[in-house]
Amino acid sequence: MKALKTLLISILTILFISHSQAKQTTDTIQESDTFSFVFVTDIHLTEEYNAVEGFSQAIDSINKLAPDFVLTGGDNIMDAIAQTYEKSDSAFHLFSSTIEKLTMPLYSTIGNHDVFGLYKKSGVDPNHPEYGKKFYEKRIAKRYYSFDHKNWHFVVLDGIGFTDDRHYYGHVDVEQLKWLKNDLERNGKEKPVVVSIHIPLLSIGSQIMESPTQGMLENTIVTNAHDVIKILEQYNTKLVLQGHLHFLEDIEYNGIHYITGGAISAQWWTGPNFGMEEGFVKIDVSGDQFSWEYVDYGWVVAK
């Protein structure tokens, strides 16, 4: 009887230790797979319209939320596409100095307004050493790249194509498509994937803002989006974050959420755009799932 009692105590002790270890492991996994990040798009930072004050207020709100990092969705500055070198240079310096107020890392996406001197009215010669996207790549980030955060994989794409007559349109070039396929082959089978691109891959924006029968134009949608989406659907892609339209939407298609993230500047710092206030998207991640909310950071346009 004493031997049986000793045996039962030993079994209970083993079960208790095993349960404690399992609970610790579960807690560790949950903690390591839980994080948040903020998606801010269409900042259009400029010395005008009190934009610096407005963006600084947004940064204060983001710092209070304390996400792991911030991801921009393009159009970081009001404009380089139609400006001289001096004005473009000044705009990028303003952006760089303002984002220093963030207390967490920043990853950027290129937008059409971040392209230097594309429009002929800028007076910039295409032979300028920083013409086009070289200007952005020198000052902000590569035009496309990827990074990991905890168990998730993030891909930043360049969705800006150039026409022969020096205008932009939505396009992901062949070089990127090949790179994207290789990158996701290495990283996107097991890890959940988030993609950031400025011009949307999928949107109903024109149906809401224009007419129910209005299709998207070549400068409001990625014209070879099907090529990109076909690649994304082969891997564990959970989320595509988009900008450009200053419009908020969440479209779920074939298991992928396409979120167009409103705009930090709303209607270019002059008030709401189609009823949408100035704001940003906060994404909370747990395991391989996510939730999101649009945060109105309380900016009031000066009268």
Tab-separated table of C-alpha atoms in Angstrom:
chain	number	residue	atom	x	y	z
A	1	MET	CA	0.000	0.000	0.000
A	2	LYS	CA	2.864	2.333	0.861
A	3	ALA	CA	4.575	1.463	-2.436
A	4	LEU	CA	1.348	2.224	-4.341
A	5	LYS	CA	1.015	5.595	-2.544
A	6	THR	CA	4.625	6.440	-3.422
A	7	LEU	CA	3.984	5.484	-7.054
A	8	LEU	CA	0.888	7.725	-7.245
A	9	ILE	CA	2.778	10.665	-5.771
A	10	SER	CA	5.555	10.149	-8.332
A	11	ILE	CA	3.061	10.050	-11.216
A	12	LEU	CA	1.295	13.201	-10.013
A	13	THR	CA	4.638	14.961	-9.637
A	14	ILE	CA	5.627	14.009	-13.200
A	15	LEU	CA	2.254	15.157	-14.536
A	16	PHE	CA	2.531	18.480	-12.688
A	17	ILE	CA	6.047	19.111	-14.015
A	18	SER	CA	5.017	18.134	-17.546
A	19	HIS	CA	1.974	20.427	-17.386
A	20	SER	CA	4.087	23.307	-16.077
A	21	GLN	CA	6.653	22.844	-18.826
A	22	ALA	CA	3.930	22.624	-21.477
A	23	LYS	CA	2.272	25.796	-20.149
A	24	GLN	CA	5.606	27.628	-20.167
A	25	THR	CA	6.262	26.481	-23.751
A	26	THR	CA	2.777	27.556	-24.855
A	27	ASP	CA	3.151	30.953	-23.187
A	28	THR	CA	6.556	31.404	-24.833
A	29	ILE	CA	5.193	30.547	-28.273
A	30	GLN	CA	2.239	32.885	-27.837
A	31	GLU	CA	4.465	35.709	-26.684
A	32	SER	CA	6.968	35.250	-29.512
A	33	ASP	CA	4.229	35.131	-32.160
A	34	THR	CA	2.327	38.193	-30.942
A	35	PHE	CA	3.166	41.690	-32.137
A	36	SER	CA	1.696	44.795	-33.745
A	37	PHE	CA	2.745	47.174	-36.474
A	38	VAL	CA	1.351	50.322	-38.065
A	39	PHE	CA	0.771	50.993	-41.760
A	40	VAL	CA	0.870	54.682	-42.674
A	41	THR	CA	0.291	55.668	-46.266
A	42	ASP	CA	0.063	58.842	-48.344
A	43	ILE	CA	1.723	61.155	-45.860
A	44	HIS	CA	2.422	63.787	-48.535
A	45	LEU	CA	4.685	65.682	-46.184
A	46	THR	CA	5.148	69.340	-47.100
A	47	GLU	CA	5.904	72.662	-45.454
A	48	GLU	CA	2.401	73.792	-46.464
A	49	TYR	CA	-1.052	73.063	-44.974
A	50	ASN	CA	0.444	72.513	-41.477
A	51	ALA	CA	1.388	69.048	-42.712
A	52	VAL	CA	4.467	68.800	-40.485
A	53	GLU	CA	2.312	69.530	-37.436
A	54	GLY	CA	-0.268	67.002	-38.600
A	55	PHE	CA	2.244	64.235	-39.258
A	56	SER	CA	3.976	64.968	-35.957
A	57	GLN	CA	0.621	64.496	-34.209
A	58	ALA	CA	0.211	61.167	-35.993
A	59	ILE	CA	3.707	60.162	-34.856
A	60	ASP	CA	2.804	61.023	-31.257
A	61	SER	CA	-0.236	58.750	-31.520
A	62	ILE	CA	1.850	55.944	-33.002
A	63	ASN	CA	4.505	56.258	-30.302
A	64	LYS	CA	1.816	55.929	-27.627
A	65	LEU	CA	0.542	52.730	-29.263
A	66	ALA	CA	4.138	51.408	-29.262
A	67	PRO	CA	3.970	49.033	-32.244
A	68	ASP	CA	7.025	46.954	-33.110
A	69	PHE	CA	7.591	48.978	-36.276
A	70	VAL	CA	5.990	51.314	-38.815
A	71	LEU	CA	5.550	50.521	-42.517
A	72	THR	CA	4.783	53.336	-44.953
A	73	GLY	CA	2.689	52.791	-48.064
A	74	GLY	CA	4.277	55.363	-50.379
A	75	ASP	CA	3.848	59.019	-51.267
A	76	ASN	CA	5.981	59.843	-48.274
A	77	ILE	CA	6.432	63.413	-49.520
A	78	MET	CA	4.014	65.754	-51.232
A	79	ASP	CA	5.967	65.709	-54.437
A	80	ALA	CA	9.183	65.044	-56.281
A	81	ILE	CA	7.632	63.871	-59.534
A	82	ALA	CA	7.012	67.388	-60.884
A	83	GLN	CA	9.578	69.388	-58.915
A	84	THR	CA	13.099	70.680	-59.371
A	85	TYR	CA	16.043	68.980	-57.728
A	86	GLU	CA	16.225	71.650	-55.026
A	87	LYS	CA	12.559	71.332	-54.024
A	88	SER	CA	12.672	67.533	-54.127
A	89	ASP	CA	15.844	67.460	-52.064
A	90	SER	CA	14.285	69.782	-49.491
A	91	ALA	CA	11.151	67.617	-49.301
A	92	PHE	CA	13.116	64.444	-48.617
A	93	HIS	CA	15.199	66.190	-45.951
A	94	LEU	CA	11.969	67.328	-44.292
A	95	PHE	CA	10.651	63.762	-44.307
A	96	SER	CA	13.900	62.322	-42.931
A	97	SER	CA	14.073	64.828	-40.084
A	98	THR	CA	10.394	64.428	-39.138
A	99	ILE	CA	10.420	60.617	-38.923
A	100	GLU	CA	13.256	60.827	-36.409
A	101	LYS	CA	10.482	61.448	-33.854
A	102	LEU	CA	9.370	57.818	-34.201
A	103	THR	CA	10.557	55.599	-31.366
A	104	MET	CA	10.480	52.388	-33.408
A	105	PRO	CA	11.959	51.223	-36.748
A	106	LEU	CA	10.488	52.479	-40.036
A	107	TYR	CA	10.245	50.603	-43.339
A	108	SER	CA	9.187	52.539	-46.438
A	109	THR	CA	7.414	51.812	-49.712
A	110	ILE	CA	7.926	53.947	-52.816
A	111	GLY	CA	4.972	55.925	-54.224
A	112	ASN	CA	4.546	57.873	-57.433
A	113	HIS	CA	5.118	61.221	-55.664
A	114	ASP	CA	8.448	59.878	-54.371
A	115	VAL	CA	9.787	59.552	-57.932
A	116	PHE	CA	12.109	62.402	-58.888
A	117	GLY	CA	11.630	64.506	-62.001
A	118	LEU	CA	9.513	62.117	-64.058
A	119	TYR	CA	7.134	64.770	-65.359
A	120	LYS	CA	8.565	66.991	-68.079
A	121	LYS	CA	7.336	70.111	-66.277
A	122	SER	CA	9.881	69.396	-63.533
A	123	GLY	CA	12.567	70.531	-65.948
A	124	VAL	CA	14.714	67.541	-64.941
A	125	ASP	CA	16.792	65.842	-67.626
A	126	PRO	CA	16.381	62.021	-67.667
A	127	ASN	CA	20.185	61.850	-67.737
A	128	HIS	CA	20.331	63.370	-64.247
A	129	PRO	CA	22.239	60.889	-62.024
A	130	GLU	CA	19.342	60.713	-59.545
A	131	TYR	CA	16.481	60.780	-62.051
A	132	GLY	CA	13.439	58.646	-61.319
A	133	LYS	CA	13.727	56.152	-58.480
A	134	LYS	CA	17.460	56.585	-57.865
A	135	PHE	CA	16.657	59.684	-55.825
A	136	TYR	CA	14.362	57.693	-53.489
A	137	GLU	CA	16.744	54.754	-53.227
A	138	LYS	CA	19.599	57.046	-52.244
A	139	ARG	CA	17.607	58.776	-49.487
A	140	ILE	CA	14.923	56.441	-48.178
A	141	ALA	CA	15.104	52.754	-49.098
A	142	LYS	CA	15.459	50.212	-51.884
A	143	ARG	CA	12.542	50.238	-54.278
A	144	TYR	CA	11.777	46.616	-53.426
A	145	TYR	CA	13.029	44.346	-50.637
A	146	SER	CA	11.872	41.986	-47.906
A	147	PHE	CA	12.417	41.452	-44.202
A	148	ASP	CA	11.275	39.153	-41.412
A	149	HIS	CA	9.687	40.080	-38.116
A	150	LYS	CA	9.247	37.263	-35.636
A	151	ASN	CA	7.517	34.486	-37.587
A	152	TRP	CA	6.146	36.702	-40.383
A	153	HIS	CA	7.693	37.642	-43.721
A	154	PHE	CA	7.223	41.138	-45.169
A	155	VAL	CA	7.623	42.049	-48.837
A	156	VAL	CA	7.817	45.647	-50.075
A	157	LEU	CA	7.160	46.118	-53.805
A	158	ASP	CA	7.600	48.955	-56.298
A	159	GLY	CA	4.344	49.304	-58.229
A	160	ILE	CA	5.325	52.376	-60.270
A	161	GLY	CA	5.911	52.019	-64.006
A	162	PHE	CA	7.046	54.754	-66.421
A	163	THR	CA	5.527	55.455	-69.826
A	164	ASP	CA	7.599	56.621	-72.794
A	165	ASP	CA	6.044	60.093	-72.527
A	166	ARG	CA	7.158	60.414	-68.887
A	167	HIS	CA	4.031	59.594	-66.923
A	168	TYR	CA	3.498	56.856	-64.339
A	169	TYR	CA	1.178	53.876	-64.312
A	170	GLY	CA	0.653	50.894	-62.052
A	171	HIS	CA	3.111	48.152	-62.944
A	172	VAL	CA	5.407	45.600	-61.298
A	173	ASP	CA	8.344	44.980	-63.622
A	174	VAL	CA	9.657	41.600	-64.777
A	175	GLU	CA	12.767	41.916	-62.620
A	176	GLN	CA	10.614	42.197	-59.508
A	177	LEU	CA	8.285	39.361	-60.499
A	178	LYS	CA	11.263	37.025	-60.804
A	179	TRP	CA	12.684	38.275	-57.504
A	180	LEU	CA	9.278	37.949	-55.779
A	181	LYS	CA	8.900	34.344	-56.883
A	182	ASN	CA	12.375	33.468	-55.613
A	183	ASP	CA	11.915	35.361	-52.359
A	184	LEU	CA	8.635	33.658	-51.528
A	185	GLU	CA	9.990	30.276	-52.569
A	186	ARG	CA	12.613	30.721	-49.852
A	187	ASN	CA	10.472	32.429	-47.211
A	188	GLY	CA	6.763	32.232	-47.985
A	189	LYS	CA	5.862	28.566	-47.681
A	190	GLU	CA	5.670	28.338	-43.905
A	191	LYS	CA	5.802	31.948	-42.733
A	192	PRO	CA	2.710	34.144	-43.123
A	193	VAL	CA	3.395	36.862	-45.711
A	194	VAL	CA	2.479	40.573	-45.763
A	195	VAL	CA	2.971	42.639	-48.925
A	196	SER	CA	3.163	46.437	-49.147
A	197	ILE	CA	2.663	48.227	-52.463
A	198	HIS	CA	1.586	51.785	-53.198
A	199	ILE	CA	-0.740	51.462	-56.199
A	200	PRO	CA	-3.362	48.784	-55.384
A	201	LEU	CA	-3.423	45.268	-56.752
A	202	LEU	CA	-7.167	45.004	-56.090
A	203	SER	CA	-9.700	47.754	-55.358
A	204	ILE	CA	-13.279	48.941	-55.818
A	205	GLY	CA	-12.261	52.554	-55.189
A	206	SER	CA	-13.447	53.927	-58.508
A	207	GLN	CA	-16.872	52.278	-58.110
A	208	ILE	CA	-17.369	54.190	-54.864
A	209	MET	CA	-15.631	57.469	-55.673
A	210	GLU	CA	-16.651	57.751	-59.337
A	211	SER	CA	-19.470	55.534	-60.599
A	212	PRO	CA	-20.686	51.943	-60.087
A	213	THR	CA	-19.673	51.218	-63.683
A	214	GLN	CA	-16.317	53.011	-63.552
A	215	GLY	CA	-13.299	50.783	-63.946
A	216	MET	CA	-9.887	51.468	-62.480
A	217	LEU	CA	-7.502	53.523	-64.602
A	218	GLU	CA	-3.953	52.493	-65.435
A	219	ASN	CA	-2.613	55.006	-62.939
A	220	THR	CA	-4.912	53.825	-60.115
A	221	ILE	CA	-4.372	50.051	-60.269
A	222	VAL	CA	-1.406	47.778	-61.020
A	223	THR	CA	-2.043	46.880	-64.640
A	224	ASN	CA	-0.365	43.462	-64.365
A	225	ALA	CA	-1.855	42.750	-60.927
A	226	HIS	CA	-2.955	39.271	-62.024
A	227	ASP	CA	0.692	38.303	-62.551
A	228	VAL	CA	1.546	39.450	-59.027
A	229	ILE	CA	-1.523	37.907	-57.394
A	230	LYS	CA	-0.891	34.583	-59.139
A	231	ILE	CA	2.499	34.416	-57.415
A	232	LEU	CA	1.154	35.541	-54.028
A	233	GLU	CA	-1.587	32.911	-54.048
A	234	GLN	CA	0.976	30.120	-54.357
A	235	TYR	CA	2.356	30.930	-50.914
A	236	ASN	CA	1.150	31.717	-47.403
A	237	THR	CA	0.159	35.306	-48.211
A	238	LYS	CA	-2.232	36.722	-45.647
A	239	LEU	CA	-2.318	40.449	-46.305
A	240	VAL	CA	-1.619	43.044	-49.007
A	241	LEU	CA	-1.375	46.631	-47.788
A	242	GLN	CA	-2.052	49.334	-50.396
A	243	GLY	CA	-2.255	53.129	-50.675
A	244	HIS	CA	-2.557	55.744	-53.417
A	245	LEU	CA	-6.351	56.163	-53.381
A	246	HIS	CA	-6.717	57.903	-49.980
A	247	PHE	CA	-9.505	55.380	-49.492
A	248	LEU	CA	-10.209	52.693	-46.887
A	249	GLU	CA	-11.290	49.223	-47.926
A	250	ASP	CA	-10.741	45.564	-47.061
A	251	ILE	CA	-11.322	43.064	-49.859
A	252	GLU	CA	-10.850	39.366	-49.135
A	253	TYR	CA	-10.168	37.321	-52.254
A	254	ASN	CA	-8.904	33.734	-52.341
A	255	GLY	CA	-7.833	33.933	-48.716
A	256	ILE	CA	-5.855	37.184	-49.011
A	257	HIS	CA	-6.966	40.501	-47.508
A	258	TYR	CA	-6.293	43.545	-49.696
A	259	ILE	CA	-6.461	46.568	-47.389
A	260	THR	CA	-6.243	50.043	-48.893
A	261	GLY	CA	-5.140	52.034	-45.881
A	262	GLY	CA	-6.805	55.433	-46.121
A	263	ALA	CA	-4.272	58.276	-45.800
A	264	ILE	CA	-2.371	60.075	-43.084
A	265	SER	CA	-3.094	63.281	-45.040
A	266	ALA	CA	-6.735	62.402	-45.943
A	267	GLN	CA	-7.541	64.930	-48.684
A	268	TRP	CA	-3.956	66.203	-48.905
A	269	TRP	CA	-4.155	67.923	-45.512
A	270	THR	CA	-7.337	69.855	-46.339
A	271	GLY	CA	-9.862	67.631	-44.554
A	272	PRO	CA	-11.592	64.245	-44.897
A	273	ASN	CA	-11.541	62.450	-48.241
A	274	PHE	CA	-14.901	60.860	-49.120
A	275	GLY	CA	-15.754	61.022	-45.422
A	276	MET	CA	-12.525	59.322	-44.394
A	277	GLU	CA	-10.573	61.160	-41.724
A	278	GLU	CA	-6.801	61.424	-41.533
A	279	GLY	CA	-5.530	58.159	-40.073
A	280	PHE	CA	-3.457	55.005	-40.227
A	281	VAL	CA	-3.970	51.257	-39.948
A	282	LYS	CA	-2.884	49.339	-36.847
A	283	ILE	CA	-2.404	45.608	-37.348
A	284	ASP	CA	-2.290	43.171	-34.425
A	285	VAL	CA	-0.745	39.768	-35.099
A	286	SER	CA	-1.217	36.603	-33.057
A	287	GLY	CA	0.211	33.362	-34.343
A	288	ASP	CA	-0.677	33.193	-38.030
A	289	GLN	CA	-3.746	35.430	-37.724
A	290	PHE	CA	-4.221	39.184	-37.672
A	291	SER	CA	-6.814	41.852	-36.923
A	292	TRP	CA	-6.798	45.505	-37.899
A	293	GLU	CA	-8.348	48.870	-37.128
A	294	TYR	CA	-8.241	52.334	-38.681
A	295	VAL	CA	-6.972	54.874	-36.167
A	296	ASP	CA	-8.154	58.484	-36.507
A	297	TYR	CA	-5.389	60.338	-34.706
A	298	GLY	CA	-7.500	63.456	-34.130
A	299	TRP	CA	-6.051	65.934	-36.596
A	300	VAL	CA	-8.159	69.071	-37.040
A	301	VAL	CA	-7.588	71.227	-40.127
A	302	ALA	CA	-6.852	74.846	-39.216
A	303	LYS	CA	-9.550	77.226	-40.421
